[in-house]
CSV table of C-alpha atoms and ligand atoms in Angstrom, one decimal:
chain,number,residue,atom,x,y,z
A,960,MET,CA,78.0,114.8,127.9
A,961,GLY,CA,79.5,112.2,125.5
A,962,ALA,CA,78.6,110.7,122.2
A,963,GLN,CA,75.9,108.1,121.6
A,964,LEU,CA,77.4,104.7,120.6
A,965,LEU,CA,76.6,103.2,117.3
A,966,ASP,CA,76.3,99.5,118.2
A,967,GLY,CA,77.5,97.5,115.2
A,968,LYS,CA,76.8,94.2,116.8
A,969,LEU,CA,73.1,95.1,117.3
A,970,ILE,CA,72.6,96.6,113.9
A,971,SER,CA,74.4,93.7,112.2
A,972,ALA,CA,72.2,91.1,114.1
A,973,GLU,CA,69.1,93.0,112.9
A,974,ILE,CA,70.2,93.0,109.3
A,975,ILE,CA,71.2,89.3,109.4
A,976,ALA,CA,67.8,88.5,110.9
A,977,GLU,CA,66.0,90.5,108.1
A,978,VAL,CA,68.0,88.6,105.5
A,979,GLY,CA,67.2,85.3,107.2
A,980,ALA,CA,63.5,86.1,107.2
A,981,LYS,CA,63.6,86.8,103.4
A,982,VAL,CA,65.6,83.5,102.8
A,983,ALA,CA,63.1,81.5,104.9
A,984,ALA,CA,60.2,82.9,102.8
A,985,ARG,CA,62.1,82.1,99.6
A,986,VAL,CA,62.8,78.5,100.7
A,987,ALA,CA,59.1,78.1,101.9
A,988,ALA,CA,58.2,79.1,98.3
A,989,GLY,CA,60.2,76.1,97.0
A,990,ARG,CA,63.3,78.0,95.9
A,991,ARG,CA,66.8,77.1,97.0
A,992,ALA,CA,68.7,79.0,99.7
A,993,PRO,CA,71.4,81.5,98.6
A,994,ALA,CA,74.9,79.9,98.5
A,995,LEU,CA,78.2,81.6,99.3
A,996,ALA,CA,81.6,80.2,98.5
A,997,VAL,CA,84.2,81.4,101.0
A,998,VAL,CA,87.8,81.0,99.9
A,999,LEU,CA,90.7,81.3,102.4
A,1000,VAL,CA,94.3,80.9,101.3
A,1001,GLY,CA,97.0,80.5,103.9
A,1002,ASP,CA,97.0,80.6,107.7
A,1003,ASP,CA,96.6,84.2,108.7
A,1004,PRO,CA,94.9,84.0,112.2
A,1005,ALA,CA,92.8,87.1,111.8
A,1006,SER,CA,91.6,86.0,108.4
A,1007,ALA,CA,90.6,82.6,109.9
A,1008,VAL,CA,88.5,84.4,112.5
A,1009,TYR,CA,86.7,86.6,109.9
A,1010,VAL,CA,86.1,83.6,107.7
A,1011,ARG,CA,84.7,81.6,110.6
A,1012,ASN,CA,82.4,84.6,111.5
A,1013,LYS,CA,81.2,84.8,107.9
A,1014,LYS,CA,80.3,81.1,107.9
A,1015,LEU,CA,78.4,81.5,111.2
A,1016,ALA,CA,76.5,84.4,109.7
A,1017,CYS,CA,75.6,82.3,106.7
A,1018,GLU,CA,74.1,79.7,109.1
A,1019,LYS,CA,72.1,82.4,110.9
A,1020,ALA,CA,70.8,83.8,107.5
A,1021,GLY,CA,69.9,80.3,106.3
A,1022,PHE,CA,72.5,80.3,103.5
A,1023,ARG,CA,74.5,77.4,102.2
A,1024,SER,CA,78.2,78.1,102.6
A,1025,LEU,CA,80.9,76.3,100.7
A,1026,SER,CA,84.3,76.5,102.4
A,1027,TYR,CA,87.6,76.3,100.6
A,1028,GLU,CA,90.5,76.4,103.0
A,1029,LEU,CA,93.7,76.2,101.0
A,1030,PRO,CA,97.4,76.1,101.8
A,1031,ALA,CA,99.6,79.2,101.5
A,1032,SER,CA,101.6,77.2,98.8
A,1033,LEU,CA,98.6,77.3,96.5
A,1034,THR,CA,99.6,78.8,93.1
A,1035,GLU,CA,97.9,81.8,91.5
A,1036,THR,CA,96.8,79.5,88.6
A,1037,GLU,CA,95.2,77.1,91.0
A,1038,LEU,CA,93.3,79.9,92.7
A,1039,LEU,CA,92.2,81.4,89.4
A,1040,ASP,CA,91.0,77.9,88.2
A,1041,LEU,CA,88.9,77.6,91.4
A,1042,VAL,CA,87.4,81.0,90.9
A,1043,ARG,CA,86.5,80.2,87.3
A,1044,LYS,CA,84.9,76.9,88.4
A,1045,LEU,CA,82.8,78.8,91.0
A,1046,ASN,CA,81.9,81.4,88.4
A,1047,GLU,CA,80.4,78.5,86.2
A,1048,ASP,CA,78.6,76.8,89.1
A,1049,PRO,CA,74.9,77.6,88.9
A,1050,GLU,CA,74.5,76.5,92.6
A,1051,VAL,CA,76.9,79.3,93.8
A,1052,ASP,CA,75.6,82.9,94.1
A,1053,GLY,CA,78.4,84.6,95.8
A,1054,ILE,CA,82.2,84.2,95.8
A,1055,LEU,CA,84.4,85.7,98.5
A,1056,VAL,CA,88.2,85.4,98.4
A,1057,GLN,CA,89.4,86.5,101.9
A,1058,LEU,CA,92.1,89.2,101.8
A,1059,PRO,CA,95.0,89.5,102.2
A,1060,LEU,CA,96.3,86.8,99.9
A,1061,PRO,CA,99.8,85.4,100.1
A,1062,LYS,CA,102.3,87.7,98.4
A,1063,HIS,CA,102.9,85.5,95.4
A,1064,ILE,CA,99.3,85.8,94.3
A,1065,ASP,CA,98.1,89.0,92.5
A,1066,ALA,CA,94.9,89.9,94.4
A,1067,ASP,CA,93.8,92.3,91.7
A,1068,ARG,CA,93.9,89.5,89.1
A,1069,VAL,CA,91.9,87.2,91.3
A,1070,ILE,CA,89.3,89.9,92.0
A,1071,GLU,CA,89.0,90.7,88.3
A,1072,THR,CA,88.4,87.0,87.5
A,1073,ILE,CA,85.4,86.8,89.8
A,1074,ASN,CA,82.1,87.0,87.9
A,1075,PRO,CA,81.0,90.6,88.8
A,1076,LEU,CA,77.4,89.3,89.4
A,1077,LYS,CA,78.9,86.9,92.1
A,1078,ASP,CA,81.3,89.5,93.5
A,1079,VAL,CA,79.6,89.8,96.9
A,1080,ASP,CA,82.6,91.8,98.3
A,1081,GLY,CA,81.9,94.5,95.7
A,1082,PHE,CA,85.6,94.7,94.9
A,1083,HIS,CA,85.5,94.0,91.1
A,1084,PRO,CA,86.2,97.0,88.9
A,1085,TYR,CA,82.7,96.6,87.4
A,1086,ASN,CA,81.0,97.0,90.8
A,1087,PHE,CA,83.4,99.7,91.9
A,1088,GLY,CA,82.8,101.5,88.6
A,1089,ARG,CA,79.0,101.2,89.1
A,1090,LEU,CA,79.3,102.8,92.5
A,1091,ALA,CA,81.4,105.6,91.1
A,1092,LEU,CA,78.8,106.2,88.4
A,1093,LYS,CA,75.9,106.4,90.9
A,1094,MET,CA,74.5,103.0,89.8
A,1095,PRO,CA,75.6,100.7,92.6
A,1096,LEU,CA,74.9,97.0,92.3
A,1097,LEU,CA,77.0,95.0,94.7
A,1098,ARG,CA,78.5,97.6,97.1
A,1099,PRO,CA,81.8,97.1,99.0
A,1100,CYS,CA,80.6,95.7,102.4
A,1101,THR,CA,82.6,97.8,104.9
A,1102,PRO,CA,81.7,101.3,103.3
A,1103,HIS,CA,78.1,100.1,102.8
A,1104,GLY,CA,78.0,99.2,106.5
A,1105,VAL,CA,79.4,102.6,107.4
A,1106,MET,CA,76.5,104.2,105.5
A,1107,VAL,CA,73.9,102.0,107.3
A,1108,MET,CA,75.4,103.2,110.6
A,1109,LEU,CA,75.3,106.8,109.5
A,1110,GLU,CA,71.6,106.4,108.5
A,1111,LYS,CA,71.0,105.1,112.1
A,1112,THR,CA,72.0,108.5,113.4
A,1113,GLY,CA,69.1,110.2,111.6
A,1114,VAL,CA,71.5,113.0,110.5
A,1115,ASP,CA,70.9,114.2,107.0
A,1116,LEU,CA,74.3,114.0,105.2
A,1117,VAL,CA,73.4,116.3,102.3
A,1118,GLY,CA,75.9,119.1,102.2
A,1119,LYS,CA,77.8,117.9,105.3
A,1120,ASP,CA,81.6,118.1,105.3
A,1121,ALA,CA,82.9,114.5,105.5
A,1122,VAL,CA,86.6,113.6,105.9
A,1123,VAL,CA,87.8,110.2,105.0
A,1124,VAL,CA,91.2,109.3,106.5
A,1125,GLY,CA,92.8,106.6,104.4
A,1126,ALA,CA,92.4,105.9,100.7
A,1127,SER,CA,92.5,102.1,100.5
A,1128,ASN,CA,90.5,100.2,97.9
A,1129,ILE,CA,88.6,98.3,100.6
A,1130,VAL,CA,87.7,101.3,102.9
A,1131,GLY,CA,88.7,104.8,102.0
A,1132,ARG,CA,88.0,105.1,98.3
A,1133,PRO,CA,84.6,103.3,98.3
A,1134,ALA,CA,83.6,105.1,101.5
A,1135,ALA,CA,84.3,108.4,99.7
A,1136,LEU,CA,82.1,107.3,96.8
A,1137,GLU,CA,79.3,106.3,99.2
A,1138,LEU,CA,79.4,109.6,101.0
A,1139,LEU,CA,79.4,111.5,97.7
A,1140,LEU,CA,76.4,109.4,96.6
A,1141,ALA,CA,74.7,110.7,99.9
A,1142,ARG,CA,75.6,114.2,98.6
A,1143,ALA,CA,78.1,115.0,101.4
A,1144,THR,CA,81.1,117.2,100.5
A,1145,VAL,CA,84.0,114.7,100.7
A,1146,THR,CA,87.7,115.2,101.4
A,1147,VAL,CA,89.9,112.1,101.2
A,1148,CYS,CA,93.1,112.3,103.2
A,1149,HIS,CA,96.1,110.0,102.8
A,1150,SER,CA,99.7,109.7,103.7
A,1151,LYS,CA,100.7,112.8,101.7
A,1152,THR,CA,97.9,115.0,103.0
A,1153,ARG,CA,99.0,118.2,104.5
A,1154,ASP,CA,97.4,119.7,107.6
A,1155,LEU,CA,95.4,116.6,108.4
A,1156,ALA,CA,94.4,117.8,111.8
A,1157,ASP,CA,92.9,121.0,110.4
A,1158,LYS,CA,90.9,119.0,107.8
A,1159,VAL,CA,89.5,116.6,110.5
A,1160,ARG,CA,88.7,119.6,112.7
A,1161,ALA,CA,86.5,121.0,110.0
A,1162,ALA,CA,84.6,117.7,109.5
A,1163,ASP,CA,80.9,117.0,110.4
A,1164,VAL,CA,81.6,113.3,109.7
A,1165,VAL,CA,84.9,111.6,110.1
A,1166,VAL,CA,85.5,108.1,108.6
A,1167,ALA,CA,88.9,106.7,109.7
A,1168,GLY,CA,90.4,103.7,108.0
A,1169,VAL,CA,94.2,103.8,108.0
A,1170,GLY,CA,95.1,100.8,110.2
A,1171,ILE,CA,97.2,102.8,112.7
A,1172,PRO,CA,96.1,102.7,116.4
A,1173,ASN,CA,94.9,106.0,117.7
A,1174,PHE,CA,96.1,107.9,114.6
A,1175,VAL,CA,93.2,110.4,114.7
A,1176,LYS,CA,93.6,112.4,117.9
A,1177,GLY,CA,90.5,112.9,120.0
A,1178,ASP,CA,91.0,116.6,120.2
A,1179,TRP,CA,90.8,116.9,116.4
A,1180,ILE,CA,87.1,116.0,116.5
A,1181,LYS,CA,84.8,118.9,116.0
A,1182,PRO,CA,82.2,119.1,118.8
A,1183,GLY,CA,79.0,117.3,117.6
A,1184,ALA,CA,80.8,115.5,114.7
A,1185,ILE,CA,80.0,111.9,113.8
A,1186,VAL,CA,83.0,109.5,114.1
A,1187,ILE,CA,83.1,106.2,112.3
A,1188,ASP,CA,86.2,104.2,113.1
A,1189,VAL,CA,86.9,101.5,110.6
A,1190,GLY,CA,90.3,100.6,112.0
A,1191,ILE,CA,90.7,97.3,113.8
A,1192,ASN,CA,94.2,97.1,115.3
A,1193,ARG,CA,95.5,94.4,117.6
A,1194,LEU,CA,97.8,95.9,120.3
A,1195,ASP,CA,100.7,94.0,122.0
A,1196,ASN,CA,98.5,93.4,125.0
A,1197,GLY,CA,96.1,91.4,122.7
A,1198,LYS,CA,93.4,94.1,122.9
A,1199,LEU,CA,91.7,95.6,119.8
A,1200,CYS,CA,91.6,99.3,119.2
A,1201,GLY,CA,90.6,101.6,116.4
A,1202,ASP,CA,92.3,104.4,114.4
A,1203,VAL,CA,90.7,107.1,116.6
A,1204,GLU,CA,91.6,108.0,120.1
A,1205,PHE,CA,88.3,106.8,121.4
A,1206,ASP,CA,88.0,108.3,125.0
A,1207,VAL,CA,88.7,111.9,124.0
A,1208,ALA,CA,86.8,111.7,120.7
A,1209,ARG,CA,83.8,110.3,122.6
A,1210,GLU,CA,83.6,113.4,124.8
A,1211,ARG,CA,83.4,115.6,121.7
A,1212,ALA,CA,81.4,113.7,119.1
A,1213,SER,CA,77.6,113.3,118.8
A,1214,TRP,CA,77.9,109.7,117.6
A,1215,ILE,CA,80.8,107.3,117.6
A,1216,THR,CA,81.5,103.7,116.7
A,1217,PRO,CA,83.3,101.5,119.2
A,1218,VAL,CA,86.1,99.0,118.3
A,1219,PRO,CA,85.5,96.2,118.6
A,1220,GLY,CA,81.7,96.0,118.1
A,1221,GLY,CA,81.4,98.8,115.6
A,1222,VAL,CA,82.0,98.7,111.8
A,1223,GLY,CA,83.6,95.2,111.9
A,1224,PRO,CA,80.3,93.2,112.4
A,1225,MET,CA,78.6,95.5,109.8
A,1226,THR,CA,81.0,94.2,107.1
A,1227,ILE,CA,79.7,90.7,107.7
A,1228,ALA,CA,76.0,91.8,107.7
A,1229,MET,CA,76.4,93.7,104.4
A,1230,LEU,CA,78.1,90.6,103.0
A,1231,MET,CA,74.9,88.6,103.8
A,1232,ARG,CA,72.8,91.3,102.1
A,1233,ASN,CA,75.0,91.2,99.0
A,1234,THR,CA,74.8,87.4,98.9
A,1235,LEU,CA,71.0,87.5,99.0
A,1236,ASP,CA,70.9,90.3,96.3
A,1237,ALA,CA,73.3,88.3,94.1
A,1238,CYS,CA,71.1,85.2,94.5
A,1239,LEU,CA,68.0,87.2,93.5
A,1240,ASN,CA,69.8,88.9,90.6
A,1241,LEU,CA,71.0,85.6,89.2
A,1242,ASN,CA,67.9,83.6,89.9
A,1243,PRO,CA,65.0,86.0,89.8
B,1834,LIG,N1,87.5,89.5,101.0
B,1834,LIG,C1,87.6,90.4,102.0
B,1834,LIG,N2,88.7,90.5,102.7
B,1834,LIG,C2,88.7,91.4,103.7
B,1834,LIG,C3,87.6,92.2,104.0
B,1834,LIG,C4,86.5,92.1,103.2
B,1834,LIG,O1,85.5,92.9,103.4
B,1834,LIG,N3,86.5,91.2,102.3
B,1834,LIG,N4,87.7,93.1,105.1
B,1834,LIG,C5,88.7,92.9,106.1
B,1834,LIG,C6,88.4,91.9,107.2
B,1834,LIG,N5,87.0,91.6,107.5
B,1834,LIG,C7,86.3,90.9,106.6
B,1834,LIG,O2,86.7,90.1,105.9
B,1834,LIG,C8,86.5,91.8,108.8
B,1834,LIG,C9,87.2,92.5,109.7
B,1834,LIG,C10,86.7,92.6,111.0
B,1834,LIG,C11,85.5,92.1,111.4
B,1834,LIG,C12,84.9,92.1,112.7
B,1834,LIG,O3,83.8,91.8,113.0
B,1834,LIG,N6,85.7,92.5,113.7
B,1834,LIG,C13,85.3,92.5,115.1
B,1834,LIG,C14,86.5,92.0,115.9
B,1834,LIG,C15,86.9,90.6,115.6
B,1834,LIG,C16,88.2,90.2,116.3
B,1834,LIG,O4,88.0,89.8,117.5
B,1834,LIG,O5,89.3,90.2,115.7
B,1834,LIG,C17,84.9,93.9,115.5
B,1834,LIG,O6,85.4,94.9,115.0
B,1834,LIG,O7,84.1,93.9,116.5
B,1834,LIG,C18,84.7,91.5,110.4
B,1834,LIG,C19,85.2,91.3,109.1
B,1834,LIG,C20,90.0,92.5,105.5
B,1834,LIG,N7,89.9,91.5,104.5
């Protein structure tokens, strides 16, 4: 039979259009448009693509975007000074520092320096802590996008067994908190997890974010399970693939996300939502 596809491009476009309509109404009422500062350090080609897509999404949503494209030789002090300047700027609602940063810069320190009310990535310990305490404010974009996709399935997550494969700060950990908030029973698997295949086999919902192509085997998927693949891996042939063996998983799952065109675009849509929310919180 085969799973139904969760089309991240389509859902993302709908969300960006919704945000754009709200921005247009706000501007028509004489208020300024939300403004997002996008900071890119270095010349990582994938990061350059993501940043370009974020700026395009800002245009579509009617935001002002301020772009800071800085050399890899930038010092940590210089980056922290820029972040502090953006924190103080009343015309800036959201600050996004694209990750990864060059190795000589401590990303945690940079994130902690962002004003939590402008932390549209939702990475600051304040926003992470709020999510953990069931009081989310600015939610990490990728896991929030995962939850929006899960909502689209119409499946009630309460009491469902969810397995998150990967425990990174950007994907696995916050995804586990989001699923817990939706009252699923959550198991977080990582590199030291034993019997991973058995854990995945028992899951009603699988969220994979390890960054290893085809790491989750298709025949581990329980028939009827929902599969959300957060992995975006570039293969030697230039093609993108996810963390889940898509073709086999698709035959077993009820719903599945493709790569590309799944969770990736949702990350950008949720960033637009967070930027509008940050603007409304800072300038009610
Ligand atoms: N400051 C941040 N840095 C990073 C984040 C983040 O949320 N905030 N997440 C990732 C990268 N990322 C966003 O920045 C991101 C990754 C992928 C996509 C996406 O739309 N992917 C497309 C494929 C694009 C391609 O051709 O390469 C897809 O999956 O269809 C959007 C955003 C790490 N850094």
